[in-house]
PDB file of C-alpha atoms in Angstrom:
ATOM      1  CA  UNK I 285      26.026 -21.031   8.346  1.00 65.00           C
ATOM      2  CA  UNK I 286      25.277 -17.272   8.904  1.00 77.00           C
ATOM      3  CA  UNK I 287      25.204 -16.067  11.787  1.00 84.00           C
ATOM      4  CA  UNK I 288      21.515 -15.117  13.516  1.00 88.00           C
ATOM      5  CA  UNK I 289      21.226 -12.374  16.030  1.00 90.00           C
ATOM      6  CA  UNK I 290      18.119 -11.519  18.309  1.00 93.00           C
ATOM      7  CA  UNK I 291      16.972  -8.006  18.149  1.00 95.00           C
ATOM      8  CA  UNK I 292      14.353  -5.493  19.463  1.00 95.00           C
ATOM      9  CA  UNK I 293      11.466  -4.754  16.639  1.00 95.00           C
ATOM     10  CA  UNK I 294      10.001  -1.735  15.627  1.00 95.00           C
ATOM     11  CA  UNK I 295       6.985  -2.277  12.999  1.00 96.00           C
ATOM     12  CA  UNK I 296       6.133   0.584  10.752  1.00 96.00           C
ATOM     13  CA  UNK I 297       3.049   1.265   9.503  1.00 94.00           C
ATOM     14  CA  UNK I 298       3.193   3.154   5.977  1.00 92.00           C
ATOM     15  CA  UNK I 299       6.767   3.286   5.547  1.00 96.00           C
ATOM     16  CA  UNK I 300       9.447   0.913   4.398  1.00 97.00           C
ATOM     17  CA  UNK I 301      13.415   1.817   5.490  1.00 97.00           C
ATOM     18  CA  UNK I 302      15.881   1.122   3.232  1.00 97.00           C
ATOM     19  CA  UNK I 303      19.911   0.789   4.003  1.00 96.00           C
ATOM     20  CA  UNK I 304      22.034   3.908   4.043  1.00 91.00           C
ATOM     21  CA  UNK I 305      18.656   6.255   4.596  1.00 92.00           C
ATOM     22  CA  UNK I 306      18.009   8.714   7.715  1.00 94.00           C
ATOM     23  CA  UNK I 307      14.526   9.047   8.778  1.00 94.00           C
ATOM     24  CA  UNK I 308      12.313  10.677  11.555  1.00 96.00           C
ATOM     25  CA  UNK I 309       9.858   8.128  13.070  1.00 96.00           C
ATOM     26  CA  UNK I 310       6.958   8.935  15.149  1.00 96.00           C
ATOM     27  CA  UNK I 311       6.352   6.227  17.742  1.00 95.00           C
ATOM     28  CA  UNK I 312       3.058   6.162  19.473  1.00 94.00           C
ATOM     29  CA  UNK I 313       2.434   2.633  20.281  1.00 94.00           C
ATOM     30  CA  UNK I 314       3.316   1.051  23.793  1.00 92.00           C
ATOM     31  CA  UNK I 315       5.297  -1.957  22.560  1.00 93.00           C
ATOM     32  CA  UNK I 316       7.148   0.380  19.893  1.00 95.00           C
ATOM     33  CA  UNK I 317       8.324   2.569  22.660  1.00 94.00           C
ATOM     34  CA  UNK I 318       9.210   0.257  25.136  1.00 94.00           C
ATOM     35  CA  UNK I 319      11.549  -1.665  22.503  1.00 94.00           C
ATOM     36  CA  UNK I 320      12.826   2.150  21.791  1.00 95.00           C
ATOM     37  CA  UNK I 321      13.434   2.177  25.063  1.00 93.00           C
ATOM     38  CA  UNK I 322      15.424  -1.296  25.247  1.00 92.00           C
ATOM     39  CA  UNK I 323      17.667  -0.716  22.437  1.00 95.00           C
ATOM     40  CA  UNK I 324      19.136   2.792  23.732  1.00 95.00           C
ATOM     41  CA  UNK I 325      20.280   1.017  27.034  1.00 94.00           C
ATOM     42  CA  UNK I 326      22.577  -1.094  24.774  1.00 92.00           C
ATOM     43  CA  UNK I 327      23.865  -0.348  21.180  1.00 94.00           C
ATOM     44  CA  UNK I 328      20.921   1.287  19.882  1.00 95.00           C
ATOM     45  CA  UNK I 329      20.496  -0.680  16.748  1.00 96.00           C
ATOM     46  CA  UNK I 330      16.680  -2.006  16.209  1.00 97.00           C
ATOM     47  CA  UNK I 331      15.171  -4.251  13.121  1.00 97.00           C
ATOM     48  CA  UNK I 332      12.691  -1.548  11.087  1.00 97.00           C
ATOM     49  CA  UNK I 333       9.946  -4.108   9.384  1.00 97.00           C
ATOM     50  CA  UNK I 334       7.012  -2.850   7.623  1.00 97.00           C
ATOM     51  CA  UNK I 335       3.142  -4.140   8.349  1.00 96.00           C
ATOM     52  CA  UNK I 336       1.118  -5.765   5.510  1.00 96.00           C
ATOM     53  CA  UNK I 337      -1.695  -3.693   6.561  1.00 94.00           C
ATOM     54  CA  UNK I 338      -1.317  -0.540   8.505  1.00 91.00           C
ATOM     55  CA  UNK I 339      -4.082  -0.884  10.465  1.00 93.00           C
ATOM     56  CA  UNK I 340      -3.775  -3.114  13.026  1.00 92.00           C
ATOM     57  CA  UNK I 341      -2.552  -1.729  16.155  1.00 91.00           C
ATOM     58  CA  UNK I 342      -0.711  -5.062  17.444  1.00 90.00           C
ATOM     59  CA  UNK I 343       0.636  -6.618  14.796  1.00 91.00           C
ATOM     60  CA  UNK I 344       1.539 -10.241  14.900  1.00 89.00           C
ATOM     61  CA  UNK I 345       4.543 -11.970  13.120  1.00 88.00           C
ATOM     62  CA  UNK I 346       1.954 -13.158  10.240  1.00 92.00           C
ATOM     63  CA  UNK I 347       1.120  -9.198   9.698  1.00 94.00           C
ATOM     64  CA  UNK I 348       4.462  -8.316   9.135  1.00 95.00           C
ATOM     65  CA  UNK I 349       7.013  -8.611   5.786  1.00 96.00           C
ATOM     66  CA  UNK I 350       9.563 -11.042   6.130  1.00 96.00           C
ATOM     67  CA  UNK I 351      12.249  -8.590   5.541  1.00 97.00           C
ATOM     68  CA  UNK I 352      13.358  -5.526   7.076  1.00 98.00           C
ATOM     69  CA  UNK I 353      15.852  -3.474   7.640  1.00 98.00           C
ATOM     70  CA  UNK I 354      18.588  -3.622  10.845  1.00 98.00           C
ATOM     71  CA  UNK I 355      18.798   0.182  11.799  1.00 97.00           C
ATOM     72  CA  UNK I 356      20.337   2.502  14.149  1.00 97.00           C
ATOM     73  CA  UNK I 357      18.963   5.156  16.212  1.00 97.00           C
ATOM     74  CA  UNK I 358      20.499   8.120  15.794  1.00 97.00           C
ATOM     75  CA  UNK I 359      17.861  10.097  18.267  1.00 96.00           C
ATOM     76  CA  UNK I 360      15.073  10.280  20.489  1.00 96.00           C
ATOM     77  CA  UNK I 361      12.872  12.400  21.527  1.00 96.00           C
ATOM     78  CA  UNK I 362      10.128  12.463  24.002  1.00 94.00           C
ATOM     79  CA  UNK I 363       7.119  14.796  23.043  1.00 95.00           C
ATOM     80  CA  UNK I 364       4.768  16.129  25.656  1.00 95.00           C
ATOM     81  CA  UNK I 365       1.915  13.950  24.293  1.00 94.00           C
ATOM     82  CA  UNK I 366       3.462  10.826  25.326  1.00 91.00           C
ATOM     83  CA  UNK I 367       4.633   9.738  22.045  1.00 93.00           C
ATOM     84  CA  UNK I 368       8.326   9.238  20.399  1.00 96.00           C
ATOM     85  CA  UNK I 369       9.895  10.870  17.633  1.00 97.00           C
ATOM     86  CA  UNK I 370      13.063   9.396  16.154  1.00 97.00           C
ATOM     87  CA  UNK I 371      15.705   9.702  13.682  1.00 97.00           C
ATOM     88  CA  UNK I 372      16.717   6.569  12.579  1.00 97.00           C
ATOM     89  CA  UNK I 373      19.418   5.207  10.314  1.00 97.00           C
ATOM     90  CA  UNK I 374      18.639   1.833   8.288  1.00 97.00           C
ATOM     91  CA  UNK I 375      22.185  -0.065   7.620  1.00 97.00           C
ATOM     92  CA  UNK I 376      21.353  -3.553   6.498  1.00 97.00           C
ATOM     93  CA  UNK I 377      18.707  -5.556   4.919  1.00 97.00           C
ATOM     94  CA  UNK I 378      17.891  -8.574   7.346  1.00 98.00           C
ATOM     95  CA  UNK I 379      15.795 -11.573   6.850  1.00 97.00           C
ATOM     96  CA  UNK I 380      13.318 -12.192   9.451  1.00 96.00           C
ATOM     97  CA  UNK I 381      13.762 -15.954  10.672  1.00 95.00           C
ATOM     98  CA  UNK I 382      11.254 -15.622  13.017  1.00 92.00           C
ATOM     99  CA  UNK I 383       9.617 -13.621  15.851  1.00 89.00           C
ATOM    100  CA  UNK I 384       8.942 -13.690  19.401  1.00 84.00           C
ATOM    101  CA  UNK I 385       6.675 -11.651  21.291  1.00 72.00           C
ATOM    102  CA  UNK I 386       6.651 -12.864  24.577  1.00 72.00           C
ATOM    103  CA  UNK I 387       8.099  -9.813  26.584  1.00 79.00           C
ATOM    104  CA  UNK I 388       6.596  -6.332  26.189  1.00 88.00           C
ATOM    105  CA  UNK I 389       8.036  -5.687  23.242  1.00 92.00           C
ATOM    106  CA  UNK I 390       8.710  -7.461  19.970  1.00 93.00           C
ATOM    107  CA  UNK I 391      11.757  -9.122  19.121  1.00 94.00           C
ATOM    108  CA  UNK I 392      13.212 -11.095  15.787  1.00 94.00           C
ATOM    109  CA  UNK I 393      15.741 -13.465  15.144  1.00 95.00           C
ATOM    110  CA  UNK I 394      17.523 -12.126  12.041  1.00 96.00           C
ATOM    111  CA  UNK I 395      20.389 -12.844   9.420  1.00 97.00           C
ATOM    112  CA  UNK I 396      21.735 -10.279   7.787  1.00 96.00           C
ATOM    113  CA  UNK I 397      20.888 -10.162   3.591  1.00 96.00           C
ATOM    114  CA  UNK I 398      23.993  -9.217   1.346  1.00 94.00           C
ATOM    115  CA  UNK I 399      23.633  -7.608  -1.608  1.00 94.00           C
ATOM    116  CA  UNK I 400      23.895 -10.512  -4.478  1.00 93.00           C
ATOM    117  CA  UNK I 401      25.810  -9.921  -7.962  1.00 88.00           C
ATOM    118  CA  UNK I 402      27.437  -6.597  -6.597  1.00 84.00           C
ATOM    119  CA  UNK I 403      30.465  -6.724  -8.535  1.00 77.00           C
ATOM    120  CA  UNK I 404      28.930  -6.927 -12.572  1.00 76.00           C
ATOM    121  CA  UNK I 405      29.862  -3.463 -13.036  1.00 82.00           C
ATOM    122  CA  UNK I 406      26.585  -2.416 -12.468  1.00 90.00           C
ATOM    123  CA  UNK I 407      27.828   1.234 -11.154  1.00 86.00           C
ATOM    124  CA  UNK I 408      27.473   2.633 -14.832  1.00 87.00           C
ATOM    125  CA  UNK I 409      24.143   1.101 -15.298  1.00 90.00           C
ATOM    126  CA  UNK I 410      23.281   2.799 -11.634  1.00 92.00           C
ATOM    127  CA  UNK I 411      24.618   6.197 -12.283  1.00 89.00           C
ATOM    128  CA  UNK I 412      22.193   6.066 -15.942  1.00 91.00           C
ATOM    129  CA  UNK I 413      19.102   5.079 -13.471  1.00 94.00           C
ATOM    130  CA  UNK I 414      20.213   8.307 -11.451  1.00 92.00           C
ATOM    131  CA  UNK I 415      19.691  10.575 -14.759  1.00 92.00           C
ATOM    132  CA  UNK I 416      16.342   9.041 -15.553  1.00 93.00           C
ATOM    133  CA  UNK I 417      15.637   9.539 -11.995  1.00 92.00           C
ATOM    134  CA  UNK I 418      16.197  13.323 -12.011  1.00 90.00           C
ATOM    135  CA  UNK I 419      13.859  13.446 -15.480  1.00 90.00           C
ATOM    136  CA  UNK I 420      11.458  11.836 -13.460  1.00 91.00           C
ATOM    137  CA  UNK I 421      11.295  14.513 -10.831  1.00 89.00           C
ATOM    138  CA  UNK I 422      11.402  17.239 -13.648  1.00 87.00           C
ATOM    139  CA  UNK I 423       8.095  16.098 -14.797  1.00 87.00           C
ATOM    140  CA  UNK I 424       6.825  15.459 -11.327  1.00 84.00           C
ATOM    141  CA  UNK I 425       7.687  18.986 -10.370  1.00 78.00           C
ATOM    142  CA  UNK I 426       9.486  17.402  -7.558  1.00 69.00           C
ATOM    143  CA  UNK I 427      12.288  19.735  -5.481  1.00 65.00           C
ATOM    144  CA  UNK I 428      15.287  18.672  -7.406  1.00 63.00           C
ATOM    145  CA  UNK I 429      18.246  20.499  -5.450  1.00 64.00           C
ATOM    146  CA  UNK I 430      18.681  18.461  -2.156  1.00 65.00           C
ATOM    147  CA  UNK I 431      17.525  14.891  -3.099  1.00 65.00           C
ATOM    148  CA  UNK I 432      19.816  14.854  -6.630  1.00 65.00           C
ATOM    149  CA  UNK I 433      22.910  16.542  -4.785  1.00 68.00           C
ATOM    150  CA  UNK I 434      23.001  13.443  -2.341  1.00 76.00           C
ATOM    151  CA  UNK I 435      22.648  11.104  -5.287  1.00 80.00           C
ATOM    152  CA  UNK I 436      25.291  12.836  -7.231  1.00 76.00           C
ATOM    153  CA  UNK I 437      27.258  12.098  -4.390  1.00 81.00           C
ATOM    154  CA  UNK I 438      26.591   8.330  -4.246  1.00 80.00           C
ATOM    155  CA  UNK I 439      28.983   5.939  -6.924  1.00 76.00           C
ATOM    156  CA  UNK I 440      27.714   2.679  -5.810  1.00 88.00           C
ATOM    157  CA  UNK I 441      25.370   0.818  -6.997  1.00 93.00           C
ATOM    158  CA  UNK I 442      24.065  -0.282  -3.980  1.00 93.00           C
ATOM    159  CA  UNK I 443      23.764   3.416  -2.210  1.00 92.00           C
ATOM    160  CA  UNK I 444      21.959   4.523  -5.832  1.00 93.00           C
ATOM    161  CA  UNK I 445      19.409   1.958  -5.508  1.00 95.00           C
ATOM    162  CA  UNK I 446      18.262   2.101  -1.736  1.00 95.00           C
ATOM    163  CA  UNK I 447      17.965   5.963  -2.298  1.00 93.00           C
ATOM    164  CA  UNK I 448      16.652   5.862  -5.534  1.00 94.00           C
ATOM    165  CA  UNK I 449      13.932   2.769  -3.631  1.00 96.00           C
ATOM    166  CA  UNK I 450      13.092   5.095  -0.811  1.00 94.00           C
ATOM    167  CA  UNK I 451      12.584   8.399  -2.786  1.00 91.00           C
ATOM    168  CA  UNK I 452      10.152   6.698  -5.573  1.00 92.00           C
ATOM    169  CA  UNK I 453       6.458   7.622  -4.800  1.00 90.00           C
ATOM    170  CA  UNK I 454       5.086   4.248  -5.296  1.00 93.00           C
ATOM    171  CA  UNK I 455       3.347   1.935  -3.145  1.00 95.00           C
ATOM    172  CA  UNK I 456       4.375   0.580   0.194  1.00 96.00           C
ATOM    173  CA  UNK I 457       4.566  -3.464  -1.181  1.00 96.00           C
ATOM    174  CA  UNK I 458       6.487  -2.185  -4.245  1.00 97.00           C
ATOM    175  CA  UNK I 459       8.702  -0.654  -2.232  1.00 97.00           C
ATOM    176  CA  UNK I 460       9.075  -3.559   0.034  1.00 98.00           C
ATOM    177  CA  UNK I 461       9.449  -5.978  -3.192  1.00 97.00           C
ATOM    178  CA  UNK I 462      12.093  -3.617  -3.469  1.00 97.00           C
ATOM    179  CA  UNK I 463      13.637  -4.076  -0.096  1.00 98.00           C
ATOM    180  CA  UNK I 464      13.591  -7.708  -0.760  1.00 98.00           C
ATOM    181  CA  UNK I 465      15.515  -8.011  -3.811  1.00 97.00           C
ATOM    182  CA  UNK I 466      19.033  -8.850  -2.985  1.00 97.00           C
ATOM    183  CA  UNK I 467      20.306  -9.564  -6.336  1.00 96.00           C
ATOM    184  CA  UNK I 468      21.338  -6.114  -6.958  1.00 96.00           C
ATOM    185  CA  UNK I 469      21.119  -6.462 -10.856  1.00 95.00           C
ATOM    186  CA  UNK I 470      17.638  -7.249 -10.802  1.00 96.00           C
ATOM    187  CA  UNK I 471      16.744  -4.756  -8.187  1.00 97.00           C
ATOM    188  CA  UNK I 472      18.205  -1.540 -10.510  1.00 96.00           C
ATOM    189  CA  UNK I 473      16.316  -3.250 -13.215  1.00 96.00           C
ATOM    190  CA  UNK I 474      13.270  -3.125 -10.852  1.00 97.00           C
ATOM    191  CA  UNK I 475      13.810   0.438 -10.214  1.00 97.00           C
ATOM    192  CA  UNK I 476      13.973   1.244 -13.909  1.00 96.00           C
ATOM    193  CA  UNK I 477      10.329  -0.292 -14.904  1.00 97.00           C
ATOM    194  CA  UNK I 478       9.081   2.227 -11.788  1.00 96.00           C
ATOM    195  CA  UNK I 479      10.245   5.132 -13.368  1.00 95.00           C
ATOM    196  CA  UNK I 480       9.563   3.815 -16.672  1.00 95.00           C
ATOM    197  CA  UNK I 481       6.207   3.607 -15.094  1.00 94.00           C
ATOM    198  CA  UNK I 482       5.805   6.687 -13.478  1.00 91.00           C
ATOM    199  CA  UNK I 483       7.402   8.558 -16.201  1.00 92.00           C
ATOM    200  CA  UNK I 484       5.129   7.483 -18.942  1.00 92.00           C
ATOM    201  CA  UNK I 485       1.823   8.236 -16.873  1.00 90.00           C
ATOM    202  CA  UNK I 486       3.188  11.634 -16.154  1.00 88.00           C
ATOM    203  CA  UNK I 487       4.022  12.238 -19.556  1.00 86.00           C
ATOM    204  CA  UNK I 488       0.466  11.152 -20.791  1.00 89.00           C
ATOM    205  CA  UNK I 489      -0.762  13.488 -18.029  1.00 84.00           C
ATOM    206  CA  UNK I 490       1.199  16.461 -19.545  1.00 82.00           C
ATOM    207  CA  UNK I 491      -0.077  15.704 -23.282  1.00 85.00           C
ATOM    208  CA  UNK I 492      -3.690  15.349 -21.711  1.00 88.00           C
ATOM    209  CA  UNK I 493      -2.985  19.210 -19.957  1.00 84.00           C
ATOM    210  CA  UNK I 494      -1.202  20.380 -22.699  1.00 80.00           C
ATOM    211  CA  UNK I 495      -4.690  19.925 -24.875  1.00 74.00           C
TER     212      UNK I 495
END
């Protein structure tokens, strides 16, 4: 039986947070800011899930994805407009068991979600994804220096794939399809079709410029 816990919930909009990545959040909603508010009174660690559709102000359980990610907050800062920006942390996938929105915040019973299959020596296969990745951003003109140096850095497959998931400029259900992969194997083979993807469009684009 795995163990459940009950945490504070923070839905995002247009963004989905994957494990191992630091970002800055800006938090305008009341509910958002008040469960901001809860978690730095105790260990500061918050469940990050992503809306199906970012417009609805007060999203219900049925409007959000059933995974997310359990995160830490790293900072806070109050702006003179009345709104929140944070840095936060993601450090686990978590499976959403269910909600409950009964105080003034919302808050989710969770298990956490293990990567699956970690161990078929899958960091070669991860480290190849990381050179089509940089080809990728060649073509795409993208700023190669700082997001390459931190995958250089990584050796595990799991690291590789949640930065590789967050840095891809595809849509915000892809990436969560991504999120919700745990079979690590099929997730890196996931990531290869998107910049399979991405890099043949780009490549057609250049051909059609290139005329």
């Amino acid at each position: 039986m795995k163990a459940s816990y009950l945490k504070p919930l923070l839905p995002l909009r247009d963004i989905v947070i994957f494990p191992s990545m630091v970002v800055p959040l800006f938090v305008g909603r009341e509910k958002s800011i008040k469960a901001l508010q809860e978690v730095m009174k105790s260990d500061k660690s918050i469940v990050l899930a992503t809306q199906k559709n970012s417009e609805i102000d007060d999203p219900e359980s049925k409007d959000l994805y059933g995974y997310g990610c359990l995160s830490k907050v790293l900072q806070l800062l109050k702006l003179p407009d009345g709104t929140v920006k944070v840095l936060v942390e993601g450090e686990k996938r978590v499976k959403i068991l269910k909600y409950n929105s009964d105080s003034d915040y919302m808050k989710c019973e969770v298990e956490i979600a293990e990567d699956l299959n970690v161990n078929n020596g899958l960091d070669e296969f991860a480290i190849g994804l990381v050179k089509k990745y940089e080809k990728l951003l060649v073509l795409s003109k993208k700023d190669l220096n700082e997001t390459t140096n931190n995958l250089k850095n990584l050796k595990n497959a799991s690291q590789i794939s949640n930065n590789i998931s967050s840095n891809l400029s595809i849509q915000i259900f892809e990436k969560q399809e991504l999120l919700e992969i745990l079979d690590l194997k099929k997730r890196l083979e996931k990531i290869y079709t998107f910049i399979e993807k991405e890099i043949s469009v780009l490549s057609v684009e250049k051909k059609i410029r290139g005329r």
